[in-house]
Amino acid sequence: MKPRDDAAVGAGVRALVEVMDLLRSPGGCPWDAAQTHESLVPFALEEAHEVAEAIELGDRAGMREELGDLLLQVVFHARLAQEHPSDAFDLDDVARGVAAKLVRRHPHVFDADGSLLGEDAGAEGGPTAEPESADVVHARWDRIKKVEKQRTSVLDGIPLAQGALARGQKVLSRARRGGLMIEVDAVARQHDAATPAGLDDSALDDSALDDRALDDRGFGARLLLLAAEAELAGVDAEAALRSALRTLEDAVRASEAG
């Protein structure tokens, strides 16, 4: 583990904030000065994908660079937010907000004042005799989040713009953690009502591909079943597909090279 220098903590972030402030200010960069929250959205998405790619490829140097690019997007948006005429906030407000959120949503670690719980704490949510599982902690996080945001459904807050495969698995995961028993096979059959035999496990068998006349709804139903299978197996379906696509891309490049 890299040794921590408490005296230098935050120095790099402060330097980045100062550079961003100069770029955005009069006499700085015309491009940076012209940006808005809306115009920067594609860059935030792109940088997040590049971080994921570097991690999945085990590229440590790339991960460090891409995390910096993603941090730049956060700093850029926070700098823009300072200029709002009636609802301004800055990077410190963002950081304090997320730090407070982490304390609230980890009552098994922190007291309400943010201090670490004592080993003999007896309050509800405090340390237990046996360590809690990640699933228990995750479920508690969801419950606290639901109360804080006054949500009425386990699906509230799942971004509609998220890729359909990842979003499908997120819906399934939220339903499972919320204690909802959803018969995905029945949902798939309902969606693919035009298929007389409906869908069953054979739909996941490649050998059945040639025997099924599938339209958009049929393919959607099969993809939903695959997302459900990935969720039950603890596999990130989106990451698995990205990995398979990299293999496909290697094959395409090899074919191009002759």
mmCIF file of C-alpha atoms in Angstrom:
data_model
loop_
_atom_site.group_PDB
_atom_site.id
_atom_site.type_symbol
_atom_site.label_atom_id
_atom_site.label_comp_id
_atom_site.label_asym_id
_atom_site.label_seq_id
_atom_site.Cartn_x
_atom_site.Cartn_y
_atom_site.Cartn_z
ATOM 1 C CA MET A 1 0.000 0.000 0.000
ATOM 2 C CA LYS A 2 1.273 3.462 -0.863
ATOM 3 C CA PRO A 3 2.215 5.341 2.337
ATOM 4 C CA ARG A 4 -0.182 8.152 3.184
ATOM 5 C CA ASP A 5 1.266 11.640 3.635
ATOM 6 C CA ASP A 6 -1.364 13.489 5.673
ATOM 7 C CA ALA A 7 0.328 16.823 4.999
ATOM 8 C CA ALA A 8 -0.074 16.322 1.252
ATOM 9 C CA VAL A 9 -3.617 14.933 1.249
ATOM 10 C CA GLY A 10 -5.732 16.965 -1.157
ATOM 11 C CA ALA A 11 -2.801 18.940 -2.597
ATOM 12 C CA GLY A 12 -3.210 17.390 -6.030
ATOM 13 C CA VAL A 13 -6.958 18.029 -6.055
ATOM 14 C CA ARG A 14 -6.384 21.649 -5.019
ATOM 15 C CA ALA A 15 -3.911 22.054 -7.891
ATOM 16 C CA LEU A 16 -6.476 20.646 -10.331
ATOM 17 C CA VAL A 17 -9.170 22.997 -8.995
ATOM 18 C CA GLU A 18 -6.823 25.965 -9.446
ATOM 19 C CA VAL A 19 -5.968 24.993 -13.033
ATOM 20 C CA MET A 20 -9.661 24.509 -13.863
ATOM 21 C CA ASP A 21 -10.473 27.895 -12.338
ATOM 22 C CA LEU A 22 -7.845 29.586 -14.527
ATOM 23 C CA LEU A 23 -9.107 27.832 -17.659
ATOM 24 C CA ARG A 24 -12.682 28.846 -16.957
ATOM 25 C CA SER A 25 -11.920 32.452 -15.960
ATOM 26 C CA PRO A 26 -11.515 35.469 -18.298
ATOM 27 C CA GLY A 27 -8.248 35.209 -20.197
ATOM 28 C CA GLY A 28 -8.325 31.416 -19.914
ATOM 29 C CA CYS A 29 -9.401 28.867 -22.548
ATOM 30 C CA PRO A 30 -12.267 29.826 -24.905
ATOM 31 C CA TRP A 31 -13.364 26.192 -25.226
ATOM 32 C CA ASP A 32 -13.524 25.634 -21.470
ATOM 33 C CA ALA A 33 -15.331 28.951 -21.011
ATOM 34 C CA ALA A 34 -18.000 27.922 -23.533
ATOM 35 C CA GLN A 35 -18.918 24.598 -21.909
ATOM 36 C CA THR A 36 -22.131 23.872 -20.014
ATOM 37 C CA HIS A 37 -23.264 20.969 -17.837
ATOM 38 C CA GLU A 38 -25.223 19.675 -20.826
ATOM 39 C CA SER A 39 -22.334 19.914 -23.303
ATOM 40 C CA LEU A 40 -20.054 17.982 -20.929
ATOM 41 C CA VAL A 41 -22.383 14.994 -20.464
ATOM 42 C CA PRO A 42 -20.884 12.957 -23.366
ATOM 43 C CA PHE A 43 -17.383 13.463 -21.962
ATOM 44 C CA ALA A 44 -18.370 12.211 -18.492
ATOM 45 C CA LEU A 45 -19.913 9.089 -20.011
ATOM 46 C CA GLU A 46 -16.894 8.495 -22.251
ATOM 47 C CA GLU A 47 -14.427 8.860 -19.375
ATOM 48 C CA ALA A 48 -16.438 6.476 -17.178
ATOM 49 C CA HIS A 49 -16.332 3.860 -19.947
ATOM 50 C CA GLU A 50 -12.588 4.371 -20.374
ATOM 51 C CA VAL A 51 -12.049 3.849 -16.645
ATOM 52 C CA ALA A 52 -13.990 0.576 -16.858
ATOM 53 C CA GLU A 53 -11.946 -0.548 -19.856
ATOM 54 C CA ALA A 54 -8.620 0.189 -18.166
ATOM 55 C CA ILE A 55 -9.711 -1.737 -15.071
ATOM 56 C CA GLU A 56 -10.932 -4.738 -17.049
ATOM 57 C CA LEU A 57 -7.698 -4.830 -19.061
ATOM 58 C CA GLY A 58 -5.566 -4.639 -15.918
ATOM 59 C CA ASP A 59 -3.915 -1.483 -17.269
ATOM 60 C CA ARG A 60 -2.655 0.246 -14.115
ATOM 61 C CA ALA A 61 -1.095 3.212 -15.909
ATOM 62 C CA GLY A 62 -4.223 3.610 -18.015
ATOM 63 C CA MET A 63 -6.437 3.370 -14.936
ATOM 64 C CA ARG A 64 -4.504 6.138 -13.206
ATOM 65 C CA GLU A 65 -4.806 8.380 -16.260
ATOM 66 C CA GLU A 66 -8.484 7.641 -16.883
ATOM 67 C CA LEU A 67 -9.408 8.156 -13.231
ATOM 68 C CA GLY A 68 -7.763 11.559 -13.560
ATOM 69 C CA ASP A 69 -9.827 12.332 -16.648
ATOM 70 C CA LEU A 70 -12.993 11.290 -14.814
ATOM 71 C CA LEU A 71 -12.007 13.429 -11.819
ATOM 72 C CA LEU A 72 -11.524 16.332 -14.219
ATOM 73 C CA GLN A 73 -15.163 15.984 -15.253
ATOM 74 C CA VAL A 74 -16.276 16.202 -11.611
ATOM 75 C CA VAL A 75 -14.076 19.255 -11.011
ATOM 76 C CA PHE A 76 -15.273 20.865 -14.264
ATOM 77 C CA HIS A 77 -18.943 20.412 -13.356
ATOM 78 C CA ALA A 78 -18.314 21.722 -9.834
ATOM 79 C CA ARG A 79 -16.595 24.802 -11.289
ATOM 80 C CA LEU A 80 -19.581 25.430 -13.553
ATOM 81 C CA ALA A 81 -21.913 24.988 -10.591
ATOM 82 C CA GLN A 82 -20.167 27.849 -8.756
ATOM 83 C CA GLU A 83 -21.499 30.231 -11.406
ATOM 84 C CA HIS A 84 -25.186 29.442 -10.917
ATOM 85 C CA PRO A 85 -27.043 32.622 -9.926
ATOM 86 C CA SER A 86 -29.326 31.090 -7.294
ATOM 87 C CA ASP A 87 -28.130 27.558 -6.465
ATOM 88 C CA ALA A 88 -24.340 27.687 -6.520
ATOM 89 C CA PHE A 89 -22.143 24.971 -5.032
ATOM 90 C CA ASP A 90 -18.498 23.952 -5.346
ATOM 91 C CA LEU A 91 -16.298 20.873 -5.133
ATOM 92 C CA ASP A 92 -16.094 21.067 -1.336
ATOM 93 C CA ASP A 93 -19.903 21.024 -1.132
ATOM 94 C CA VAL A 94 -19.951 17.945 -3.371
ATOM 95 C CA ALA A 95 -17.275 16.170 -1.303
ATOM 96 C CA ARG A 96 -18.867 17.049 2.053
ATOM 97 C CA GLY A 97 -22.224 15.835 0.779
ATOM 98 C CA VAL A 98 -20.955 12.440 -0.286
ATOM 99 C CA ALA A 99 -18.879 12.046 2.911
ATOM 100 C CA ALA A 100 -21.980 12.712 5.022
ATOM 101 C CA LYS A 101 -23.936 10.246 2.897
ATOM 102 C CA LEU A 102 -21.361 7.518 3.502
ATOM 103 C CA VAL A 103 -21.586 8.078 7.262
ATOM 104 C CA ARG A 104 -25.411 7.971 7.240
ATOM 105 C CA ARG A 105 -25.530 4.821 5.173
ATOM 106 C CA HIS A 106 -22.936 2.913 7.214
ATOM 107 C CA PRO A 107 -24.558 2.887 10.672
ATOM 108 C CA HIS A 108 -22.703 -0.369 11.366
ATOM 109 C CA VAL A 109 -19.428 1.611 11.153
ATOM 110 C CA PHE A 110 -20.176 5.207 12.212
ATOM 111 C CA ASP A 111 -22.047 6.972 14.976
ATOM 112 C CA ALA A 112 -24.480 9.706 13.949
ATOM 113 C CA ASP A 113 -21.750 12.312 14.576
ATOM 114 C CA GLY A 114 -19.403 10.574 12.125
ATOM 115 C CA SER A 115 -17.130 9.007 14.735
ATOM 116 C CA LEU A 116 -16.320 5.303 14.629
ATOM 117 C CA LEU A 117 -18.586 3.129 16.728
ATOM 118 C CA GLY A 118 -17.046 1.646 19.832
ATOM 119 C CA GLU A 119 -16.452 -2.087 19.890
ATOM 120 C CA ASP A 120 -19.058 -2.499 22.628
ATOM 121 C CA ALA A 121 -21.676 -0.217 21.025
ATOM 122 C CA GLY A 122 -25.125 -1.617 21.649
ATOM 123 C CA ALA A 123 -27.248 0.691 19.562
ATOM 124 C CA GLU A 124 -29.239 -0.776 16.717
ATOM 125 C CA GLY A 125 -27.145 -0.821 13.567
ATOM 126 C CA GLY A 126 -23.921 -0.919 15.578
ATOM 127 C CA PRO A 127 -21.353 -3.725 15.565
ATOM 128 C CA THR A 128 -22.776 -7.186 16.006
ATOM 129 C CA ALA A 129 -21.244 -10.307 17.514
ATOM 130 C CA GLU A 130 -20.918 -11.797 14.046
ATOM 131 C CA PRO A 131 -19.733 -9.775 11.039
ATOM 132 C CA GLU A 132 -22.553 -8.884 8.687
ATOM 133 C CA SER A 133 -22.539 -10.099 5.109
ATOM 134 C CA ALA A 134 -22.159 -7.738 2.167
ATOM 135 C CA ASP A 135 -25.750 -8.556 1.133
ATOM 136 C CA VAL A 136 -27.098 -7.475 4.530
ATOM 137 C CA VAL A 137 -25.126 -4.232 4.395
ATOM 138 C CA HIS A 138 -26.249 -3.581 0.827
ATOM 139 C CA ALA A 139 -29.895 -4.168 1.706
ATOM 140 C CA ARG A 140 -29.628 -1.735 4.623
ATOM 141 C CA TRP A 141 -28.055 0.852 2.293
ATOM 142 C CA ASP A 142 -31.053 0.502 -0.011
ATOM 143 C CA ARG A 143 -33.520 0.916 2.882
ATOM 144 C CA ILE A 144 -31.789 4.044 4.168
ATOM 145 C CA LYS A 145 -31.556 5.474 0.655
ATOM 146 C CA LYS A 146 -35.264 4.809 0.052
ATOM 147 C CA VAL A 147 -36.202 6.743 3.197
ATOM 148 C CA GLU A 148 -33.814 9.622 2.463
ATOM 149 C CA LYS A 149 -35.051 10.080 -1.083
ATOM 150 C CA GLN A 150 -38.690 9.289 -0.217
ATOM 151 C CA ARG A 151 -38.810 6.611 -2.880
ATOM 152 C CA THR A 152 -41.856 4.417 -3.272
ATOM 153 C CA SER A 153 -40.361 1.733 -5.535
ATOM 154 C CA VAL A 154 -37.163 -0.298 -5.560
ATOM 155 C CA LEU A 155 -36.794 0.835 -9.173
ATOM 156 C CA ASP A 156 -36.695 4.554 -8.403
ATOM 157 C CA GLY A 157 -33.338 6.079 -9.267
ATOM 158 C CA ILE A 158 -32.260 3.564 -11.929
ATOM 159 C CA PRO A 159 -31.179 5.808 -14.838
ATOM 160 C CA LEU A 160 -33.322 5.397 -17.939
ATOM 161 C CA ALA A 161 -30.283 6.290 -20.053
ATOM 162 C CA GLN A 162 -28.316 3.299 -18.753
ATOM 163 C CA GLY A 163 -27.609 0.587 -21.315
ATOM 164 C CA ALA A 164 -30.490 -1.876 -21.542
ATOM 165 C CA LEU A 165 -28.459 -4.946 -20.538
ATOM 166 C CA ALA A 166 -26.932 -3.279 -17.479
ATOM 167 C CA ARG A 167 -30.254 -1.660 -16.606
ATOM 168 C CA GLY A 168 -32.059 -4.992 -16.881
ATOM 169 C CA GLN A 169 -29.650 -6.620 -14.453
ATOM 170 C CA LYS A 170 -29.952 -3.612 -12.125
ATOM 171 C CA VAL A 171 -33.750 -3.977 -12.083
ATOM 172 C CA LEU A 172 -33.413 -7.671 -11.260
ATOM 173 C CA SER A 173 -30.854 -6.964 -8.544
ATOM 174 C CA ARG A 174 -32.981 -4.236 -6.938
ATOM 175 C CA ALA A 175 -36.027 -6.514 -6.966
ATOM 176 C CA ARG A 176 -34.074 -9.355 -5.358
ATOM 177 C CA ARG A 177 -32.585 -7.143 -2.634
ATOM 178 C CA GLY A 178 -36.035 -5.689 -2.021
ATOM 179 C CA GLY A 179 -37.349 -9.177 -1.254
ATOM 180 C CA LEU A 180 -39.576 -9.277 -4.335
ATOM 181 C CA MET A 181 -40.052 -12.670 -5.950
ATOM 182 C CA ILE A 182 -40.293 -12.042 -9.696
ATOM 183 C CA GLU A 183 -40.820 -15.010 -12.007
ATOM 184 C CA VAL A 184 -38.619 -13.837 -14.851
ATOM 185 C CA ASP A 185 -39.592 -16.779 -17.059
ATOM 186 C CA ALA A 186 -43.245 -15.759 -16.767
ATOM 187 C CA VAL A 187 -42.366 -12.129 -17.541
ATOM 188 C CA ALA A 188 -40.423 -13.235 -20.610
ATOM 189 C CA ARG A 189 -43.319 -15.387 -21.814
ATOM 190 C CA GLN A 190 -45.719 -12.511 -21.285
ATOM 191 C CA HIS A 191 -43.457 -10.190 -23.268
ATOM 192 C CA ASP A 192 -42.986 -12.740 -26.034
ATOM 193 C CA ALA A 193 -46.665 -13.685 -26.222
ATOM 194 C CA ALA A 194 -46.437 -14.023 -29.992
ATOM 195 C CA THR A 195 -44.283 -17.144 -29.590
ATOM 196 C CA PRO A 196 -46.729 -20.052 -29.149
ATOM 197 C CA ALA A 197 -44.507 -22.166 -26.964
ATOM 198 C CA GLY A 198 -43.328 -19.221 -24.885
ATOM 199 C CA LEU A 199 -39.810 -19.292 -23.529
ATOM 200 C CA ASP A 200 -38.126 -21.833 -21.340
ATOM 201 C CA ASP A 201 -34.557 -22.813 -20.559
ATOM 202 C CA SER A 202 -34.113 -24.166 -24.088
ATOM 203 C CA ALA A 203 -34.266 -20.583 -25.310
ATOM 204 C CA LEU A 204 -30.810 -20.135 -23.824
ATOM 205 C CA ASP A 205 -29.420 -23.035 -25.873
ATOM 206 C CA ASP A 206 -27.572 -21.958 -29.030
ATOM 207 C CA SER A 207 -28.809 -25.111 -30.771
ATOM 208 C CA ALA A 208 -32.347 -23.745 -30.599
ATOM 209 C CA LEU A 209 -31.480 -20.580 -32.534
ATOM 210 C CA ASP A 210 -32.254 -22.009 -35.969
ATOM 211 C CA ASP A 211 -35.556 -23.470 -34.794
ATOM 212 C CA ARG A 212 -37.042 -20.223 -33.478
ATOM 213 C CA ALA A 213 -38.456 -17.420 -35.572
ATOM 214 C CA LEU A 214 -37.668 -14.497 -33.275
ATOM 215 C CA ASP A 215 -38.781 -10.910 -33.719
ATOM 216 C CA ASP A 216 -37.767 -7.894 -31.630
ATOM 217 C CA ARG A 217 -39.923 -9.003 -28.700
ATOM 218 C CA GLY A 218 -38.567 -12.537 -28.803
ATOM 219 C CA PHE A 219 -34.975 -11.366 -28.749
ATOM 220 C CA GLY A 220 -35.806 -8.956 -25.930
ATOM 221 C CA ALA A 221 -37.292 -11.786 -23.899
ATOM 222 C CA ARG A 222 -34.222 -13.971 -24.429
ATOM 223 C CA LEU A 223 -31.887 -11.150 -23.445
ATOM 224 C CA LEU A 224 -33.934 -10.624 -20.290
ATOM 225 C CA LEU A 225 -33.525 -14.302 -19.421
ATOM 226 C CA LEU A 226 -29.767 -14.046 -19.980
ATOM 227 C CA ALA A 227 -29.598 -10.999 -17.709
ATOM 228 C CA ALA A 228 -31.513 -12.954 -15.060
ATOM 229 C CA GLU A 229 -29.143 -15.904 -15.435
ATOM 230 C CA ALA A 230 -26.149 -13.580 -15.012
ATOM 231 C CA GLU A 231 -27.690 -11.989 -11.912
ATOM 232 C CA LEU A 232 -28.276 -15.403 -10.306
ATOM 233 C CA ALA A 233 -24.700 -16.426 -11.106
ATOM 234 C CA GLY A 234 -23.254 -13.189 -9.694
ATOM 235 C CA VAL A 235 -21.872 -12.211 -13.095
ATOM 236 C CA ASP A 236 -21.831 -8.627 -14.400
ATOM 237 C CA ALA A 237 -23.568 -9.179 -17.734
ATOM 238 C CA GLU A 238 -22.393 -5.889 -19.220
ATOM 239 C CA ALA A 239 -18.754 -6.563 -18.287
ATOM 240 C CA ALA A 240 -19.009 -10.124 -19.612
ATOM 241 C CA LEU A 241 -20.302 -8.867 -22.938
ATOM 242 C CA ARG A 242 -17.551 -6.232 -23.126
ATOM 243 C CA SER A 243 -14.988 -8.986 -22.601
ATOM 244 C CA ALA A 244 -16.524 -11.099 -25.366
ATOM 245 C CA LEU A 245 -16.566 -8.079 -27.664
ATOM 246 C CA ARG A 246 -12.851 -7.512 -27.102
ATOM 247 C CA THR A 247 -12.265 -11.097 -28.247
ATOM 248 C CA LEU A 248 -14.417 -10.411 -31.312
ATOM 249 C CA GLU A 249 -12.491 -7.214 -32.041
ATOM 250 C CA ASP A 250 -9.199 -9.136 -31.824
ATOM 251 C CA ALA A 251 -10.565 -11.623 -34.349
ATOM 252 C CA VAL A 252 -11.636 -8.819 -36.710
ATOM 253 C CA ARG A 253 -8.206 -7.185 -36.529
ATOM 254 C CA ALA A 254 -6.500 -10.536 -37.065
ATOM 255 C CA SER A 255 -8.681 -11.102 -40.141
ATOM 256 C CA GLU A 256 -7.851 -7.644 -41.468
ATOM 257 C CA ALA A 257 -4.140 -8.340 -41.031
ATOM 258 C CA GLY A 258 -4.536 -11.467 -43.139
#
